[in-house]
Amino acid sequence: MASKSSPIGASAQLATLVQHNSSIFLGLPGAVYRAHTGLFVALAAAAVFAFLLWRTSLGYEIRAVGQSQRAARYAGISVRRTLVVSMLIAGGFAGLAGAVQIAGVDHNLTDQYFTDTTGFDAIAVALLGLNSAVGIILSAILFGALHAGGSTMQSDAGVSGNLVYVLQALILFSIAANFLRGFRLRLTPPGRVPETPAADAMSAAVAQETDTGLADDDKGTA
């Protein structure tokens, strides 16, 4: 039997968007709907995420480190500090999601959270959303519809609920294929040492000075 904590107070619970005493709503009893005002908290969190990532210097540093840690380091960005701050922010959003789940649906803490896979679904949602707040909202709706529809298909149509996981896997494979399309593998010729960004900059400077010198020589000869 699952262990449960004491239920939270009624004043701390989030109100449902569809009253459970409603007889029929969209063809179904109101008690089957679990949508609550935590949806507005999620939308506000998405807005904060978008502002933080695209309108602040910290967001620029996070995006720079995500694109290339080496390039960010040469640009003077502290990669270690940015990674730690990113994990702290992600942990805050995850904690907010858990609080909304308890306040809006479960109303108590159970040991099922230790085996819950919602966190892995969140990774897939973020990948499918391509780091866009609007994309993340749409992909979250898609995954939520898949989970809700999976249980309904199993009870009403006799279709296995595992079909949902197959669809999620196909989505992840399509995301991975999209990333692989844009990924270019650079092979270093045998015996050649890979160049660093500093070496590239030095080579460019030498080439520029050489071109300038040749141009001056041509002018002097003329």
Tab-separated table of C-alpha atoms in Angstrom:
chain	number	residue	atom	x	y	z
A	1	MET	CA	0.000	0.000	0.000
A	2	ALA	CA	1.332	3.414	-0.983
A	3	SER	CA	2.419	5.700	1.827
A	4	LYS	CA	0.738	9.087	1.948
A	5	SER	CA	1.289	12.266	3.851
A	6	SER	CA	-1.466	14.225	5.509
A	7	PRO	CA	-3.586	16.143	2.980
A	8	ILE	CA	-2.875	19.819	2.534
A	9	GLY	CA	-5.393	22.354	3.763
A	10	ALA	CA	-8.329	23.346	1.615
A	11	SER	CA	-7.062	26.920	1.442
A	12	ALA	CA	-3.821	25.704	-0.184
A	13	GLN	CA	-5.576	23.656	-2.864
A	14	LEU	CA	-5.922	25.027	-6.373
A	15	ALA	CA	-9.453	25.386	-7.690
A	16	THR	CA	-10.574	23.224	-10.591
A	17	LEU	CA	-11.629	24.871	-13.835
A	18	VAL	CA	-14.585	22.497	-14.205
A	19	GLN	CA	-16.674	21.998	-11.084
A	20	HIS	CA	-16.910	18.350	-10.077
A	21	ASN	CA	-20.598	18.711	-9.305
A	22	SER	CA	-21.259	19.682	-12.922
A	23	SER	CA	-23.444	17.004	-14.448
A	24	ILE	CA	-22.171	17.126	-18.019
A	25	PHE	CA	-19.381	19.181	-19.619
A	26	LEU	CA	-18.452	18.496	-23.260
A	27	GLY	CA	-20.268	15.192	-23.069
A	28	LEU	CA	-18.499	13.939	-19.928
A	29	PRO	CA	-19.215	14.258	-16.191
A	30	GLY	CA	-17.451	17.155	-14.542
A	31	ALA	CA	-15.730	14.847	-12.050
A	32	VAL	CA	-13.478	13.340	-14.749
A	33	TYR	CA	-11.737	16.641	-15.442
A	34	ARG	CA	-8.624	17.463	-13.435
A	35	ALA	CA	-7.746	20.791	-15.061
A	36	HIS	CA	-7.152	23.448	-12.413
A	37	THR	CA	-5.880	26.989	-12.028
A	38	GLY	CA	-2.323	25.678	-11.987
A	39	LEU	CA	-2.494	26.044	-15.767
A	40	PHE	CA	-2.195	29.797	-15.294
A	41	VAL	CA	0.842	29.240	-13.074
A	42	ALA	CA	2.389	27.178	-15.875
A	43	LEU	CA	1.706	29.922	-18.428
A	44	ALA	CA	3.262	32.507	-16.111
A	45	ALA	CA	6.309	30.258	-15.652
A	46	ALA	CA	6.641	29.972	-19.444
A	47	ALA	CA	6.547	33.768	-19.746
A	48	VAL	CA	9.247	34.113	-17.069
A	49	PHE	CA	11.338	31.494	-18.873
A	50	ALA	CA	11.032	33.338	-22.197
A	51	PHE	CA	11.962	36.688	-20.639
A	52	LEU	CA	14.902	35.189	-18.754
A	53	LEU	CA	16.308	33.316	-21.732
A	54	TRP	CA	15.896	35.958	-24.423
A	55	ARG	CA	15.814	39.332	-22.632
A	56	THR	CA	18.558	39.130	-20.009
A	57	SER	CA	22.335	38.880	-20.047
A	58	LEU	CA	22.099	35.677	-18.013
A	59	GLY	CA	19.893	34.165	-20.706
A	60	TYR	CA	22.454	35.134	-23.334
A	61	GLU	CA	25.179	33.414	-21.331
A	62	ILE	CA	23.029	30.293	-20.915
A	63	ARG	CA	22.371	30.131	-24.650
A	64	ALA	CA	26.042	30.746	-25.452
A	65	VAL	CA	27.199	27.957	-23.144
A	66	GLY	CA	24.540	25.662	-24.577
A	67	GLN	CA	25.748	26.279	-28.114
A	68	SER	CA	29.479	25.898	-27.422
A	69	GLN	CA	31.202	25.845	-24.059
A	70	ARG	CA	34.592	26.472	-25.634
A	71	ALA	CA	33.419	29.525	-27.571
A	72	ALA	CA	31.640	30.863	-24.470
A	73	ARG	CA	34.804	30.416	-22.417
A	74	TYR	CA	36.858	32.391	-24.952
A	75	ALA	CA	34.177	35.104	-24.866
A	76	GLY	CA	34.823	35.564	-21.136
A	77	ILE	CA	31.755	33.699	-19.863
A	78	SER	CA	32.196	31.559	-16.757
A	79	VAL	CA	30.974	28.176	-17.978
A	80	ARG	CA	30.939	26.575	-14.537
A	81	ARG	CA	28.950	29.400	-12.955
A	82	THR	CA	26.470	29.412	-15.836
A	83	LEU	CA	25.944	25.653	-15.553
A	84	VAL	CA	25.329	25.881	-11.807
A	85	VAL	CA	22.897	28.791	-12.194
A	86	SER	CA	21.084	26.924	-14.985
A	87	MET	CA	20.665	23.857	-12.782
A	88	LEU	CA	19.364	26.000	-9.923
A	89	ILE	CA	16.808	27.669	-12.192
A	90	ALA	CA	15.753	24.308	-13.651
A	91	GLY	CA	15.387	22.891	-10.143
A	92	GLY	CA	13.200	25.840	-9.189
A	93	PHE	CA	10.895	25.271	-12.149
A	94	ALA	CA	10.743	21.530	-11.372
A	95	GLY	CA	9.872	22.249	-7.747
A	96	LEU	CA	7.160	24.660	-8.861
A	97	ALA	CA	5.706	21.956	-11.127
A	98	GLY	CA	5.647	19.474	-8.244
A	99	ALA	CA	3.970	21.984	-5.940
A	100	VAL	CA	1.289	22.691	-8.549
A	101	GLN	CA	0.702	18.954	-9.014
A	102	ILE	CA	0.190	18.419	-5.285
A	103	ALA	CA	-1.895	21.550	-4.759
A	104	GLY	CA	-4.073	20.972	-7.801
A	105	VAL	CA	-4.440	17.184	-8.186
A	106	ASP	CA	-3.086	14.895	-5.468
A	107	HIS	CA	-3.435	17.148	-2.399
A	108	ASN	CA	-0.867	15.004	-0.538
A	109	LEU	CA	2.621	13.587	-1.010
A	110	THR	CA	2.911	9.888	-1.836
A	111	ASP	CA	5.832	7.565	-2.502
A	112	GLN	CA	4.731	7.213	-6.124
A	113	TYR	CA	6.733	10.340	-6.918
A	114	PHE	CA	9.945	8.354	-6.461
A	115	THR	CA	9.027	6.212	-9.493
A	116	ASP	CA	7.206	8.861	-11.513
A	117	THR	CA	8.529	9.473	-15.047
A	118	THR	CA	7.139	12.967	-15.521
A	119	GLY	CA	10.649	14.413	-15.380
A	120	PHE	CA	11.702	12.359	-18.393
A	121	ASP	CA	8.595	13.539	-20.232
A	122	ALA	CA	9.637	17.107	-19.421
A	123	ILE	CA	12.991	16.535	-21.153
A	124	ALA	CA	11.178	15.331	-24.268
A	125	VAL	CA	8.808	18.309	-24.096
A	126	ALA	CA	11.740	20.743	-23.887
A	127	LEU	CA	13.505	19.083	-26.829
A	128	LEU	CA	10.364	19.113	-28.954
A	129	GLY	CA	9.700	22.744	-28.026
A	130	LEU	CA	13.192	23.733	-29.254
A	131	ASN	CA	13.794	26.048	-26.273
A	132	SER	CA	10.852	28.241	-27.271
A	133	ALA	CA	8.208	29.098	-24.686
A	134	VAL	CA	5.394	28.742	-27.220
A	135	GLY	CA	6.865	25.497	-28.534
A	136	ILE	CA	7.177	24.084	-25.030
A	137	ILE	CA	3.543	24.944	-24.253
A	138	LEU	CA	2.340	23.247	-27.448
A	139	SER	CA	4.502	20.163	-26.932
A	140	ALA	CA	3.315	19.916	-23.309
A	141	ILE	CA	-0.289	19.947	-24.539
A	142	LEU	CA	0.603	17.195	-27.030
A	143	PHE	CA	2.197	14.961	-24.407
A	144	GLY	CA	-0.637	15.624	-21.980
A	145	ALA	CA	-3.175	14.638	-24.625
A	146	LEU	CA	-1.208	11.457	-25.341
A	147	HIS	CA	-1.215	10.442	-21.675
A	148	ALA	CA	-4.885	11.274	-21.194
A	149	GLY	CA	-5.875	9.539	-24.409
A	150	GLY	CA	-3.808	6.452	-23.614
A	151	SER	CA	-5.843	5.527	-20.559
A	152	THR	CA	-9.089	6.246	-22.405
A	153	MET	CA	-8.087	4.058	-25.360
A	154	GLN	CA	-7.218	1.208	-23.042
A	155	SER	CA	-10.528	1.337	-21.174
A	156	ASP	CA	-12.892	2.136	-24.054
A	157	ALA	CA	-11.295	0.676	-27.191
A	158	GLY	CA	-9.168	-2.076	-25.694
A	159	VAL	CA	-5.982	-0.617	-27.215
A	160	SER	CA	-2.862	-1.038	-25.125
A	161	GLY	CA	-1.779	2.100	-23.315
A	162	ASN	CA	1.827	1.287	-24.256
A	163	LEU	CA	1.044	2.716	-27.689
A	164	VAL	CA	1.535	6.136	-26.111
A	165	TYR	CA	5.153	5.295	-25.273
A	166	VAL	CA	5.697	4.109	-28.849
A	167	LEU	CA	4.434	7.445	-30.159
A	168	GLN	CA	6.662	9.314	-27.703
A	169	ALA	CA	9.665	7.274	-28.862
A	170	LEU	CA	8.891	8.116	-32.494
A	171	ILE	CA	8.732	11.795	-31.583
A	172	LEU	CA	12.114	11.598	-29.847
A	173	PHE	CA	13.648	9.763	-32.812
A	174	SER	CA	12.402	12.470	-35.159
A	175	ILE	CA	13.940	15.130	-32.905
A	176	ALA	CA	17.253	13.252	-32.852
A	177	ALA	CA	17.196	12.930	-36.647
A	178	ASN	CA	16.653	16.671	-36.953
A	179	PHE	CA	19.679	17.358	-34.745
A	180	LEU	CA	21.816	14.885	-36.691
A	181	ARG	CA	20.954	16.635	-39.944
A	182	GLY	CA	22.507	19.853	-38.705
A	183	PHE	CA	25.498	18.164	-37.120
A	184	ARG	CA	28.693	18.155	-39.148
A	185	LEU	CA	31.444	15.820	-38.147
A	186	ARG	CA	34.912	17.265	-38.663
A	187	LEU	CA	37.684	14.768	-39.217
A	188	THR	CA	41.236	15.954	-38.530
A	189	PRO	CA	43.733	14.707	-41.158
A	190	PRO	CA	46.318	12.208	-39.827
A	191	GLY	CA	49.285	13.908	-38.203
A	192	ARG	CA	47.591	17.296	-37.935
A	193	VAL	CA	46.893	18.851	-34.547
A	194	PRO	CA	43.370	20.299	-34.211
A	195	GLU	CA	43.424	24.092	-34.098
A	196	THR	CA	42.071	26.013	-31.142
A	197	PRO	CA	40.080	29.237	-31.457
A	198	ALA	CA	43.192	31.147	-30.347
A	199	ALA	CA	45.225	29.490	-33.097
A	200	ASP	CA	42.518	30.318	-35.631
A	201	ALA	CA	42.588	33.964	-34.556
A	202	MET	CA	46.399	34.060	-34.819
A	203	SER	CA	46.302	32.522	-38.294
A	204	ALA	CA	43.727	35.079	-39.412
A	205	ALA	CA	45.845	37.949	-38.042
A	206	VAL	CA	48.985	36.672	-39.802
A	207	ALA	CA	47.081	36.264	-43.057
A	208	GLN	CA	45.724	39.807	-42.775
A	209	GLU	CA	49.192	41.261	-42.111
A	210	THR	CA	50.595	39.318	-45.052
A	211	ASP	CA	47.899	40.640	-47.386
A	212	THR	CA	48.523	44.192	-46.141
A	213	GLY	CA	52.262	43.852	-46.726
A	214	LEU	CA	51.768	42.515	-50.226
A	215	ALA	CA	49.407	45.387	-51.025
A	216	ASP	CA	51.997	47.936	-49.799
A	217	ASP	CA	54.690	46.278	-51.909
A	218	ASP	CA	52.479	46.470	-54.975
A	219	LYS	CA	51.875	50.188	-54.357
A	220	GLY	CA	55.605	50.811	-53.928
A	221	THR	CA	56.421	48.990	-57.132
A	222	ALA	CA	53.783	50.947	-59.019
